[in-house]
């Protein structure tokens, strides 16, 4: 079953229908669904598909040769082409007569095994691009390699690509399409646990409760997701132990670089380099208070929900899990789940606002959204605002998000209004987001003010379902 990626498929097909040489580059971190997208796109089309191996030059050449001969229909033992250049020459020649797709998946493995391959492709593209109907797709999971060695200006292939697709995890709305039996509340928690990475979503079972999914799919040492964060880091980075320490530090509340370094037991300069890599992988994100592009208040948080959940709850409970005490660990998780879901709900609320913005239904047509924290000079205390979105220098929205079982009362709205006065906007609109709805007092105050939207979690689900 293939889900989502409608925009990417539409663009890939649009390029395909030109019947001219095309060279889209597809990249994104592992498990995000790149190969599934490509396989869906090439269905029913003439295609030669080849996946690079982390192996020798000869092994990769043999596999490419087999892929070409399968397409041609060569009988008997398929001969190995004498070189990559001759193999590619054959493909380009075939594509002069008809539309043909060539997919090289995990291209970084091939390029590392044979460093001249990008230069060979560059030469052949320049030679055949005006007469060829080849549709060349290079795909890779190594984000840094694809961005620097394929898309970067120092690459021999620079300027040749006709499109690029950075494949990201699904958002909350798209993630919901994987399941039919989870309740809306359960779906928010599932998204909070595994995020929008397709391979992780596929591990979840909507025939089970959230509790049983956690116990069976994450707290079981034999399960796929129990080992996944560590395995992914081992595949992507050297010194995986240091990266583990950094992610654990961030997931458990150390958000400033100095705090992260202290908890990881490493120099800040070394941690900064690791964090840069984690940001590129989509595991960590860098944040500054809204409106402050460069700030000493910079912090780091976990971007990927599986990593956020796993590193928040698993490392401290590892011995219990390995001694078959998942029930005890789950009780700890359950006690902290409401607090944990706070940041997840903020993310869902931002996604809702962006969707309303795209539809032209947001109260303020904002150009950016963010979170703010800083000093309240009147109270001389630190304070924060969950969501700020600016339309222009005089117009903005402010949002507050509450993932609790209690209805949001009037005092929460009044506090948001008070905090908004720290900013000089003359035209202001307020969004109150709540898991459980709002008290009559809050609803009456919002109606009287006239510039307040009260949005329950049910409202969000309804809007994102349209």
Coordinates of C-alpha atoms in Angstrom, one line a residue:
X1 CA 0.0 0.0 0.0
X2 CA 1.5 3.3 -1.1
X3 CA 0.4 6.4 0.9
X4 CA 0.9 10.1 0.3
X5 CA 3.6 11.9 -1.7
X6 CA 1.0 13.2 -4.2
X7 CA 2.9 16.4 -4.9
X8 CA 6.2 14.6 -5.6
X9 CA 4.5 12.0 -7.8
X10 CA 2.7 14.7 -9.8
X11 CA 6.0 16.6 -10.4
X12 CA 7.9 13.5 -11.3
X13 CA 5.2 12.6 -13.8
X14 CA 5.1 16.1 -15.2
X15 CA 8.8 15.9 -15.9
X16 CA 8.3 12.4 -17.4
X17 CA 5.6 13.7 -19.8
X18 CA 8.0 16.2 -21.4
X19 CA 9.6 13.3 -23.2
X20 CA 13.0 15.2 -23.0
X21 CA 16.1 14.4 -21.0
X22 CA 15.3 14.9 -17.3
X23 CA 17.6 14.4 -14.3
X24 CA 15.7 14.7 -10.9
X25 CA 17.7 14.1 -7.7
X26 CA 15.9 12.4 -4.8
X27 CA 17.4 12.4 -1.3
X28 CA 16.4 12.1 2.3
X29 CA 17.4 10.2 5.4
X30 CA 16.9 6.5 5.7
X31 CA 13.4 5.0 6.2
X32 CA 11.7 8.1 4.9
X33 CA 10.2 6.4 1.8
X34 CA 12.4 7.4 -1.1
X35 CA 12.5 4.0 -2.7
X36 CA 8.8 3.5 -2.2
X37 CA 8.2 6.8 -4.0
X38 CA 10.4 5.8 -6.9
X39 CA 8.9 2.3 -7.2
X40 CA 5.4 3.9 -7.3
X41 CA 6.5 6.4 -10.0
X42 CA 8.1 3.8 -12.3
X43 CA 5.1 1.4 -12.3
X44 CA 4.1 0.6 -15.8
X45 CA 7.0 2.5 -17.3
X46 CA 10.2 1.3 -19.1
X47 CA 12.8 1.5 -16.4
X48 CA 16.2 0.1 -15.4
X49 CA 16.5 0.2 -11.6
X50 CA 19.8 -0.4 -9.9
X51 CA 20.6 -0.1 -6.2
X52 CA 24.2 0.6 -5.2
X53 CA 25.9 -1.5 -2.6
X54 CA 28.5 -0.5 0.0
X55 CA 30.8 -2.8 -1.8
X56 CA 33.5 -2.8 -4.5
X57 CA 33.5 -1.1 -7.9
X58 CA 33.3 -4.4 -9.6
X59 CA 30.3 -5.7 -7.6
X60 CA 28.4 -2.5 -8.4
X61 CA 29.3 -2.7 -12.1
X62 CA 28.1 -6.4 -12.2
X63 CA 24.8 -5.4 -10.6
X64 CA 24.3 -2.5 -13.0
X65 CA 25.1 -4.8 -15.9
X66 CA 22.5 -7.4 -14.8
X67 CA 19.9 -4.7 -14.5
X68 CA 20.6 -3.5 -18.1
X69 CA 20.4 -7.1 -19.4
X70 CA 17.2 -7.8 -17.6
X71 CA 15.7 -4.8 -19.3
X72 CA 17.1 -5.8 -22.7
X73 CA 16.0 -9.4 -22.2
X74 CA 19.5 -10.9 -22.8
X75 CA 19.3 -14.7 -22.8
X76 CA 21.6 -16.8 -20.7
X77 CA 24.5 -15.5 -18.6
X78 CA 24.6 -11.7 -18.8
X79 CA 28.1 -10.4 -19.6
X80 CA 29.5 -7.6 -17.4
X81 CA 30.1 -4.4 -19.2
X82 CA 33.8 -3.5 -19.3
X83 CA 33.2 -0.2 -17.6
X84 CA 30.6 2.1 -16.1
X85 CA 31.0 4.4 -19.1
X86 CA 30.2 1.6 -21.6
X87 CA 27.2 0.6 -19.5
X88 CA 25.9 4.1 -19.4
X89 CA 26.6 4.6 -23.1
X90 CA 24.3 1.6 -23.8
X91 CA 21.5 3.2 -21.7
X92 CA 21.8 6.6 -23.3
X93 CA 21.7 4.9 -26.8
X94 CA 18.6 3.0 -25.8
X95 CA 17.0 6.2 -24.6
X96 CA 17.5 8.0 -27.9
X97 CA 14.6 5.9 -29.4
X98 CA 12.2 5.8 -26.5
X99 CA 11.5 7.2 -23.1
X100 CA 13.6 5.2 -20.6
X101 CA 14.1 5.7 -16.8
X102 CA 17.4 4.9 -15.2
X103 CA 17.2 4.7 -11.4
X104 CA 20.5 4.6 -9.4
X105 CA 19.4 4.1 -5.8
X106 CA 21.9 4.6 -3.0
X107 CA 24.1 6.5 -5.4
X108 CA 26.6 7.5 -2.7
X109 CA 27.7 3.9 -2.3
X110 CA 28.5 3.6 -6.1
X111 CA 30.2 7.0 -6.1
X112 CA 32.4 6.1 -3.2
X113 CA 33.3 2.8 -4.8
X114 CA 34.2 4.5 -8.1
X115 CA 35.0 8.1 -7.7
X116 CA 35.0 8.9 -11.4
X117 CA 31.3 8.0 -11.9
X118 CA 30.0 11.6 -11.5
X119 CA 32.4 12.9 -14.0
X120 CA 31.4 10.1 -16.5
X121 CA 27.7 10.9 -16.0
X122 CA 28.5 14.6 -16.5
X123 CA 30.3 13.9 -19.8
X124 CA 27.5 11.7 -21.1
X125 CA 24.7 14.1 -20.0
X126 CA 26.4 16.9 -21.9
X127 CA 26.8 14.7 -24.9
X128 CA 23.3 13.3 -25.1
X129 CA 21.0 15.7 -23.3
X130 CA 19.7 17.3 -26.5
X131 CA 18.9 14.0 -28.2
X132 CA 18.2 11.6 -25.3
X133 CA 14.8 10.8 -23.8
X134 CA 16.6 9.4 -20.7
X135 CA 14.9 10.1 -17.3
X136 CA 17.9 9.7 -14.9
X137 CA 17.1 9.5 -11.2
X138 CA 19.9 9.6 -8.6
X139 CA 18.7 8.8 -5.1
X140 CA 20.6 8.6 -1.9
X141 CA 20.3 8.5 1.9
X142 CA 23.5 10.2 2.7
X143 CA 22.2 13.8 3.1
X144 CA 25.7 15.4 3.2
X145 CA 26.9 13.5 0.1
X146 CA 23.8 14.2 -2.0
X147 CA 23.9 17.9 -1.1
X148 CA 27.6 18.4 -1.5
X149 CA 28.7 15.8 -4.1
X150 CA 25.6 15.8 -6.3
X151 CA 23.8 19.1 -5.9
X152 CA 26.8 21.2 -4.7
X153 CA 28.6 23.6 -6.9
X154 CA 31.9 21.6 -6.6
X155 CA 30.2 18.5 -8.0
X156 CA 30.8 17.5 -11.7
X157 CA 27.0 17.2 -11.9
X158 CA 26.4 20.7 -10.7
X159 CA 23.9 22.5 -13.0
X160 CA 22.8 19.3 -14.7
X161 CA 19.9 18.3 -12.5
X162 CA 16.4 19.3 -13.7
X163 CA 14.7 19.0 -10.3
X164 CA 15.5 18.0 -6.8
X165 CA 13.3 16.4 -4.1
X166 CA 14.3 16.4 -0.4
X167 CA 12.0 13.8 1.0
X168 CA 10.9 14.6 4.5
X169 CA 8.8 12.6 7.1
X170 CA 5.1 13.0 6.8
X171 CA 3.3 15.6 8.8
X172 CA 0.5 14.7 11.3
X173 CA -2.3 14.9 8.7
X174 CA -0.4 12.5 6.3
X175 CA 0.6 10.1 9.1
X176 CA -3.1 9.6 10.0
X177 CA -3.7 8.0 6.6
X178 CA -1.8 4.9 7.7
X179 CA -4.5 4.0 10.3
X180 CA -8.2 3.6 10.4
X181 CA -8.9 2.2 13.9
X182 CA -6.9 4.5 16.2
X183 CA -9.1 7.1 18.0
X184 CA -8.1 10.8 17.4
X185 CA -6.4 11.0 20.7
X186 CA -4.5 7.7 20.2
X187 CA -3.4 9.0 16.8
X188 CA -1.8 12.1 18.3
X189 CA 0.1 9.9 20.7
X190 CA 1.2 7.5 18.0
X191 CA 2.5 10.5 16.0
X192 CA 4.2 11.7 19.2
X193 CA 5.9 8.3 19.6
X194 CA 7.1 7.5 16.1
X195 CA 6.6 10.8 14.1
X196 CA 6.0 10.7 10.4
X197 CA 8.7 8.4 9.0
X198 CA 6.8 5.8 7.0
X199 CA 8.9 2.8 8.1
X200 CA 8.2 3.7 11.7
X201 CA 4.5 4.2 11.1
X202 CA 4.3 0.8 9.5
X203 CA 5.6 -0.8 12.8
X204 CA 2.5 0.5 14.6
X205 CA -0.7 -1.7 14.8
X206 CA -4.0 0.1 15.0
X207 CA -5.6 -3.2 16.2
X208 CA -3.7 -2.7 19.5
X209 CA -4.0 0.0 22.1
X210 CA -1.3 2.7 22.4
X211 CA -0.1 0.9 25.6
X212 CA 0.3 -2.4 23.8
X213 CA 2.0 -0.7 20.9
X214 CA 4.5 0.8 23.2
X215 CA 5.1 -2.4 25.1
X216 CA 5.3 -4.7 22.0
X217 CA 6.8 -2.4 19.4
X218 CA 9.3 -0.4 21.4
X219 CA 9.9 -1.9 24.9
X220 CA 10.5 -5.4 23.4
X221 CA 14.2 -5.8 22.9
X222 CA 13.5 -8.0 19.8
X223 CA 11.3 -5.4 18.1
X224 CA 12.5 -3.3 15.1
X225 CA 12.0 0.1 16.8
X226 CA 13.9 -0.9 20.0
X227 CA 17.2 -1.0 18.1
X228 CA 16.3 1.5 15.4
X229 CA 17.7 4.9 16.8
X230 CA 21.0 3.3 17.7
X231 CA 21.2 1.4 14.4
X232 CA 20.5 4.6 12.3
X233 CA 23.2 6.5 14.1
X234 CA 25.7 3.7 13.5
X235 CA 24.9 3.8 9.8
X236 CA 25.1 7.6 9.5
X237 CA 28.0 8.7 11.8
X238 CA 31.3 7.8 13.3
X239 CA 31.7 7.8 17.1
X240 CA 28.1 6.7 17.6
X241 CA 28.6 6.6 21.3
X242 CA 29.2 10.4 21.4
X243 CA 26.1 11.1 19.3
X244 CA 24.1 8.8 21.6
X245 CA 25.2 10.9 24.5
X246 CA 24.3 14.2 22.8
X247 CA 20.9 13.0 21.8
X248 CA 20.2 11.7 25.3
X249 CA 21.3 15.0 26.8
X250 CA 19.0 17.0 24.5
X251 CA 16.0 14.6 24.9
X252 CA 16.2 14.8 28.7
X253 CA 16.3 18.6 28.9
X254 CA 19.8 19.8 28.3
X255 CA 19.1 22.3 25.4
X256 CA 22.0 24.8 25.5
X257 CA 25.3 23.8 23.9
X258 CA 27.2 24.2 27.2
X259 CA 24.7 22.0 29.0
X260 CA 24.8 19.4 26.3
X261 CA 28.6 19.2 26.3
X262 CA 28.7 18.9 30.1
X263 CA 26.2 16.1 30.1
X264 CA 27.8 14.3 27.2
X265 CA 31.3 14.8 28.8
X266 CA 32.8 16.3 25.6
X267 CA 34.3 19.7 24.5
X268 CA 31.7 22.2 23.2
X269 CA 33.5 22.4 19.9
X270 CA 33.2 18.7 19.3
X271 CA 29.6 18.7 20.4
X272 CA 28.8 21.6 18.0
X273 CA 30.1 19.6 15.1
X274 CA 28.1 16.6 16.1
X275 CA 24.9 18.7 16.5
X276 CA 25.4 20.1 13.0
X277 CA 25.4 16.6 11.7
X278 CA 22.3 15.7 13.7
X279 CA 20.5 18.7 12.3
X280 CA 21.4 17.7 8.8
X281 CA 20.0 14.2 9.5
X282 CA 16.7 15.7 10.8
X283 CA 17.2 14.4 14.3
X284 CA 17.9 17.6 16.1
X285 CA 16.7 21.2 15.4
X286 CA 18.2 24.5 16.3
X287 CA 15.9 27.1 17.7
X288 CA 16.2 30.8 18.6
X289 CA 13.5 33.0 20.0
X290 CA 11.1 34.2 17.3
X291 CA 12.4 37.3 15.6
X292 CA 16.0 36.8 16.9
X293 CA 18.1 35.5 14.0
X294 CA 21.3 35.2 16.1
X295 CA 21.0 34.9 19.8
X296 CA 22.9 33.8 22.8
X297 CA 19.6 32.2 23.8
X298 CA 19.9 29.5 21.0
X299 CA 18.8 26.1 22.1
X300 CA 18.6 22.6 20.6
X301 CA 15.6 20.2 20.6
X302 CA 14.9 16.8 19.2
X303 CA 13.2 17.1 15.8
X304 CA 12.4 13.4 15.1
X305 CA 9.6 12.1 17.4
X306 CA 10.9 8.5 17.6
X307 CA 14.3 9.8 18.8
X308 CA 12.6 12.2 21.2
X309 CA 10.5 9.4 22.7
X310 CA 13.1 6.7 22.7
X311 CA 15.9 8.8 24.2
X312 CA 13.5 10.4 26.8
X313 CA 12.3 7.0 28.1
X314 CA 14.5 4.1 27.1
X315 CA 18.1 4.8 28.2
X316 CA 17.3 5.2 31.9
X317 CA 15.1 2.1 31.8
X318 CA 17.3 -0.1 29.7
X319 CA 18.1 -2.6 32.5
X320 CA 14.4 -3.0 33.4
X321 CA 13.5 -3.6 29.7
X322 CA 16.2 -6.2 29.3
X323 CA 15.0 -8.0 32.4
X324 CA 11.5 -8.3 31.0
X325 CA 9.9 -5.5 33.1
X326 CA 8.1 -3.6 30.3
X327 CA 5.0 -3.1 32.5
X328 CA 7.1 -1.2 35.1
X329 CA 8.7 0.9 32.4
X330 CA 5.3 1.6 30.7
X331 CA 4.0 3.0 34.1
X332 CA 6.9 5.5 34.0
X333 CA 6.1 6.4 30.4
X334 CA 2.4 6.7 31.1
X335 CA 3.0 9.1 34.0
X336 CA 5.1 11.4 31.8
X337 CA 3.1 11.1 28.6
X338 CA 1.0 14.2 29.1
X339 CA 4.1 16.4 29.7
X340 CA 5.9 14.7 26.8
X341 CA 2.9 15.4 24.4
X342 CA 3.0 19.1 25.1
X343 CA 5.8 19.7 22.5
X344 CA 4.1 17.3 20.1
X345 CA 0.8 19.2 20.3
X346 CA 2.6 22.5 19.7
X347 CA 4.0 21.0 16.5
X348 CA 0.5 19.7 15.4
X349 CA -1.0 23.2 16.1
X350 CA 1.7 24.8 14.0
X351 CA 0.9 22.4 11.2
X352 CA -2.8 23.3 11.5
X353 CA -2.0 27.0 11.3
X354 CA 0.1 26.5 8.2
X355 CA -2.7 24.6 6.5
X356 CA -5.2 27.3 7.4
X357 CA -2.7 29.8 6.0
X358 CA -2.4 27.9 2.7
X359 CA -6.2 27.8 2.5
X360 CA -6.5 31.5 3.1
X361 CA -8.5 30.7 6.3
X362 CA -6.0 31.9 9.0
X363 CA -7.0 35.0 10.9
X364 CA -3.6 36.5 10.0
X365 CA -1.8 35.7 6.7
X366 CA 1.6 35.1 8.4
X367 CA 4.9 34.6 6.7
X368 CA 6.6 32.7 9.5
X369 CA 5.8 30.8 12.7
X370 CA 8.0 30.3 15.7
X371 CA 8.3 30.1 19.5
X372 CA 9.5 32.9 21.8
X373 CA 11.1 32.9 25.2
X374 CA 12.8 35.6 27.1
X375 CA 12.6 38.2 29.8
X376 CA 9.5 40.0 31.0
X377 CA 11.0 43.4 32.1
X378 CA 7.9 44.3 34.1
X379 CA 7.8 41.1 36.2
X380 CA 11.5 40.5 35.9
X381 CA 11.0 36.9 35.2
X382 CA 11.6 34.5 32.3
X383 CA 8.5 33.8 30.1
X384 CA 7.6 32.1 26.8
X385 CA 5.0 32.1 24.1
X386 CA 4.2 28.8 22.3
X387 CA 3.4 30.3 18.9
X388 CA 4.0 33.6 17.2
X389 CA 3.3 34.3 13.5
X390 CA 4.0 37.7 11.9
X391 CA 2.2 39.1 8.8
X392 CA 4.0 42.5 8.8
X393 CA 5.6 44.8 11.3
X394 CA 2.2 45.7 12.8
X395 CA 0.2 42.4 12.5
X396 CA 0.8 39.1 14.3
X397 CA -0.9 36.2 15.9
X398 CA -0.1 34.6 19.3
X399 CA -0.9 31.1 20.2
X400 CA -1.1 29.0 23.4
X401 CA -1.2 25.2 23.3
X402 CA -2.5 23.0 26.2
X403 CA -2.5 19.2 26.0
X404 CA -4.3 18.5 29.3
X405 CA -7.4 16.7 30.4
X406 CA -8.8 19.9 31.9
X407 CA -10.6 22.5 29.9
X408 CA -8.6 25.7 29.3
X409 CA -9.9 28.5 31.5
X410 CA -10.0 32.3 31.0
X411 CA -6.8 32.9 33.0
X412 CA -4.8 31.2 30.3
X413 CA -6.1 33.5 27.6
X414 CA -5.5 36.6 29.9
X415 CA -1.9 35.4 30.4
X416 CA -1.4 35.1 26.6
X417 CA -2.7 38.6 26.1
X418 CA -0.4 39.9 28.8
X419 CA 2.6 38.3 27.2
X420 CA 1.7 39.6 23.8
X421 CA 2.1 43.1 25.1
X422 CA 5.8 42.5 25.2
X423 CA 5.7 43.0 21.4
X424 CA 4.8 46.3 19.6
X425 CA 2.2 44.9 17.2
X426 CA -0.9 47.1 16.8
X427 CA -3.1 44.5 15.1
X428 CA -3.1 41.2 17.1
X429 CA -5.1 37.9 16.9
X430 CA -5.0 35.1 19.4
X431 CA -5.3 31.3 19.0
X432 CA -6.0 29.1 22.0
X433 CA -5.5 25.4 21.3
X434 CA -6.7 22.8 23.7
X435 CA -6.9 19.0 23.9
X436 CA -10.1 19.1 26.0
X437 CA -11.9 22.3 25.1
X438 CA -12.6 25.5 27.0
X439 CA -14.6 26.6 30.0
X440 CA -17.6 28.9 29.5
X441 CA -15.7 31.7 31.1
X442 CA -12.9 31.4 28.5
X443 CA -15.4 31.2 25.7
X444 CA -17.3 34.3 26.9
X445 CA -14.1 36.3 27.2
X446 CA -13.0 35.2 23.7
X447 CA -16.3 36.2 22.2
X448 CA -16.2 39.6 24.0
X449 CA -12.7 40.3 22.7
X450 CA -13.6 39.4 19.2
X451 CA -10.0 38.6 18.1
X452 CA -9.6 35.2 19.6
X453 CA -10.0 31.7 18.0
X454 CA -10.7 28.8 20.4
X455 CA -9.5 25.7 18.6
X456 CA -10.0 22.2 20.2
X457 CA -8.0 19.2 19.2
X458 CA -11.2 17.9 17.6
X459 CA -11.4 21.0 15.5
X460 CA -7.8 20.5 14.3
X461 CA -8.5 16.9 13.3
X462 CA -11.7 17.9 11.5
X463 CA -9.9 20.7 9.6
X464 CA -6.9 18.5 8.6
X465 CA -9.3 15.8 7.4
X466 CA -10.8 18.0 4.7

